[in-house]
mmCIF file of C-alpha atoms in Angstrom:
data_model
loop_
_atom_site.group_PDB
_atom_site.id
_atom_site.type_symbol
_atom_site.label_atom_id
_atom_site.label_comp_id
_atom_site.label_asym_id
_atom_site.label_seq_id
_atom_site.Cartn_x
_atom_site.Cartn_y
_atom_site.Cartn_z
ATOM 1 C CA MET A 1 0.000 0.000 0.000
ATOM 2 C CA GLN A 2 2.746 2.478 0.962
ATOM 3 C CA ASN A 3 4.609 1.845 -2.312
ATOM 4 C CA SER A 4 1.501 2.483 -4.424
ATOM 5 C CA TYR A 5 0.887 5.784 -2.616
ATOM 6 C CA ALA A 6 4.481 6.857 -3.277
ATOM 7 C CA GLU A 7 4.053 5.903 -6.932
ATOM 8 C CA GLU A 8 0.852 7.955 -7.135
ATOM 9 C CA LEU A 9 2.649 10.996 -5.725
ATOM 10 C CA ASP A 10 5.472 10.489 -8.233
ATOM 11 C CA GLN A 11 2.884 10.412 -11.033
ATOM 12 C CA CYS A 12 1.545 13.745 -9.784
ATOM 13 C CA ARG A 13 5.022 15.274 -9.735
ATOM 14 C CA GLN A 14 5.723 13.964 -13.235
ATOM 15 C CA ALA A 15 2.395 15.233 -14.588
ATOM 16 C CA LEU A 16 3.202 18.728 -13.309
ATOM 17 C CA ILE A 17 6.627 18.711 -14.950
ATOM 18 C CA GLU A 18 5.320 17.415 -18.264
ATOM 19 C CA GLU A 19 2.326 19.749 -18.440
ATOM 20 C CA GLN A 20 4.327 22.819 -17.432
ATOM 21 C CA ASN A 21 7.111 22.028 -19.896
ATOM 22 C CA HIS A 22 4.629 21.494 -22.727
ATOM 23 C CA SER A 23 2.875 24.762 -21.896
ATOM 24 C CA LEU A 24 6.120 26.718 -21.588
ATOM 25 C CA ALA A 25 7.303 25.423 -24.958
ATOM 26 C CA SER A 26 4.016 26.078 -26.743
ATOM 27 C CA THR A 27 3.397 29.573 -25.323
ATOM 28 C CA ALA A 28 6.849 31.184 -25.561
ATOM 29 C CA GLN A 29 7.434 30.838 -21.823
ATOM 30 C CA TRP A 30 3.893 31.905 -20.907
ATOM 31 C CA SER A 31 4.207 35.180 -22.791
ATOM 32 C CA HIS A 32 0.387 35.380 -22.920
ATOM 33 C CA VAL A 33 0.126 35.713 -19.144
ATOM 34 C CA ASP A 34 0.061 39.023 -17.290
ATOM 35 C CA LYS A 35 2.372 37.653 -14.607
ATOM 36 C CA ARG A 36 2.243 40.786 -12.474
ATOM 37 C CA GLN A 37 -1.551 40.544 -12.281
ATOM 38 C CA ALA A 38 -1.481 36.797 -11.632
ATOM 39 C CA HIS A 39 0.913 37.259 -8.725
ATOM 40 C CA ALA A 40 -1.175 40.131 -7.341
ATOM 41 C CA ASP A 41 -4.253 37.929 -7.550
ATOM 42 C CA TRP A 42 -2.448 35.064 -5.817
ATOM 43 C CA ASP A 43 -1.275 37.464 -3.103
ATOM 44 C CA ALA A 44 -4.841 38.605 -2.419
ATOM 45 C CA LEU A 45 -6.044 34.994 -2.428
ATOM 46 C CA TYR A 46 -3.319 33.806 -0.049
ATOM 47 C CA GLN A 47 -4.120 36.649 2.338
ATOM 48 C CA ARG A 48 -7.732 35.467 2.436
ATOM 49 C CA LEU A 49 -6.703 31.817 2.810
ATOM 50 C CA ALA A 50 -4.336 32.674 5.665
ATOM 51 C CA GLN A 51 -7.345 33.807 7.689
ATOM 52 C CA LEU A 52 -8.927 30.364 7.285
ATOM 53 C CA VAL A 53 -5.973 28.087 8.030
ATOM 54 C CA ASP A 54 -6.631 27.856 11.764
ATOM 55 C CA ARG A 55 -10.408 27.983 11.676
ATOM 56 C CA SER A 56 -11.664 26.013 8.671
ATOM 57 C CA PRO A 57 -10.972 22.538 7.355
ATOM 58 C CA ALA A 58 -9.383 22.434 3.902
ATOM 59 C CA GLN A 59 -12.528 20.725 2.566
ATOM 60 C CA ALA A 60 -14.897 23.495 3.776
ATOM 61 C CA ASP A 61 -17.040 25.140 1.108
ATOM 62 C CA GLU A 62 -15.495 28.557 1.787
ATOM 63 C CA VAL A 63 -11.983 27.173 1.337
ATOM 64 C CA GLN A 64 -12.941 25.213 -1.753
ATOM 65 C CA ALA A 65 -14.427 28.344 -3.339
ATOM 66 C CA LEU A 66 -11.038 29.979 -2.865
ATOM 67 C CA MET A 67 -9.338 26.917 -4.299
ATOM 68 C CA ALA A 68 -11.475 27.304 -7.418
ATOM 69 C CA GLN A 69 -9.993 30.810 -7.680
ATOM 70 C CA HIS A 70 -6.507 29.375 -7.114
ATOM 71 C CA TYR A 71 -7.042 26.879 -9.920
ATOM 72 C CA ALA A 72 -8.348 29.649 -12.195
ATOM 73 C CA ILE A 73 -5.219 31.720 -11.599
ATOM 74 C CA ALA A 74 -2.987 28.699 -12.251
ATOM 75 C CA SER A 75 -4.963 28.074 -15.431
ATOM 76 C CA ARG A 76 -3.828 31.402 -16.813
ATOM 77 C CA PHE A 77 -0.476 29.688 -17.287
ATOM 78 C CA PHE A 78 -1.759 26.213 -18.211
ATOM 79 C CA ARG A 79 -4.811 24.151 -17.299
ATOM 80 C CA PRO A 80 -3.426 21.556 -14.872
ATOM 81 C CA SER A 81 -4.888 18.087 -14.903
ATOM 82 C CA LYS A 82 -5.980 16.550 -11.609
ATOM 83 C CA LEU A 83 -2.578 14.882 -11.227
ATOM 84 C CA ALA A 84 -0.633 18.027 -12.139
ATOM 85 C CA TYR A 85 -2.652 20.142 -9.707
ATOM 86 C CA ILE A 86 -1.818 17.734 -6.897
ATOM 87 C CA GLY A 87 1.778 17.818 -8.157
ATOM 88 C CA MET A 88 1.697 21.602 -7.794
ATOM 89 C CA ALA A 89 0.729 21.224 -4.131
ATOM 90 C CA LEU A 90 3.628 18.806 -3.676
ATOM 91 C CA PHE A 91 5.955 21.294 -5.375
ATOM 92 C CA TYR A 92 4.866 23.992 -2.927
ATOM 93 C CA ALA A 93 5.867 21.675 -0.063
ATOM 94 C CA GLU A 94 9.057 20.233 -1.526
ATOM 95 C CA ASN A 95 10.674 23.308 -3.072
ATOM 96 C CA THR A 96 12.319 25.432 -0.378
ATOM 97 C CA GLU A 97 11.622 28.779 -2.041
ATOM 98 C CA MET A 98 7.984 27.920 -2.721
ATOM 99 C CA ARG A 99 7.502 26.561 0.792
ATOM 100 C CA ASN A 100 9.006 29.689 2.340
ATOM 101 C CA PHE A 101 6.968 31.965 0.059
ATOM 102 C CA HIS A 102 3.653 30.289 0.850
ATOM 103 C CA ASN A 103 4.385 29.868 4.551
ATOM 104 C CA SER A 104 5.158 33.590 4.760
ATOM 105 C CA TYR A 105 1.373 34.073 4.650
ATOM 106 C CA HIS A 106 0.827 31.597 7.490
ATOM 107 C CA PRO A 107 3.250 29.071 9.054
ATOM 108 C CA ASN A 108 0.919 26.202 8.057
ATOM 109 C CA MET A 109 -0.100 27.504 4.634
ATOM 110 C CA VAL A 110 1.697 24.806 2.640
ATOM 111 C CA ARG A 111 0.132 22.011 4.664
ATOM 112 C CA PHE A 112 -3.261 23.646 4.293
ATOM 113 C CA LEU A 113 -2.815 24.191 0.550
ATOM 114 C CA ARG A 114 -1.725 20.586 0.070
ATOM 115 C CA GLU A 115 -4.966 19.374 1.647
ATOM 116 C CA ALA A 116 -7.164 22.000 -0.008
ATOM 117 C CA MET A 117 -5.677 21.507 -3.475
ATOM 118 C CA ALA A 118 -5.996 17.733 -3.222
ATOM 119 C CA ALA A 119 -9.627 18.094 -2.144
ATOM 120 C CA HIS A 120 -10.290 20.482 -5.023
ATOM 121 C CA ALA A 121 -8.631 18.160 -7.495
ATOM 122 C CA HIS A 122 -10.644 15.159 -6.349
ATOM 123 C CA GLN A 123 -13.947 17.051 -6.249
ATOM 124 C CA MET A 124 -13.759 19.260 -9.305
ATOM 125 C CA LEU A 125 -11.223 17.923 -11.789
#
């Protein structure tokens, strides 16, 4: 059982890499995206999410509505599959810079995002 779970997580990581690389190559490094606006929108979203980390479960309707916004912002770059979206949550946790960035909003933001993104992926994608 443990090995199959690890394999599933590896599939998510690989899906993220493949989908991002394909998108980067086919869009001239995401030249179509207003990156400044996307990052401003993520900042506003993370500020709202930070208020919910300690008081709402990641599966709560309010959190999941915000995760739909998170997915929409990510989709400006490329539309992640279910596996790639979970891979993105893993990337947030496993990449030091991403972990530090997200946890700057709340010390448990990455853990919360991992749960909320997985719930969103399983429910909506």
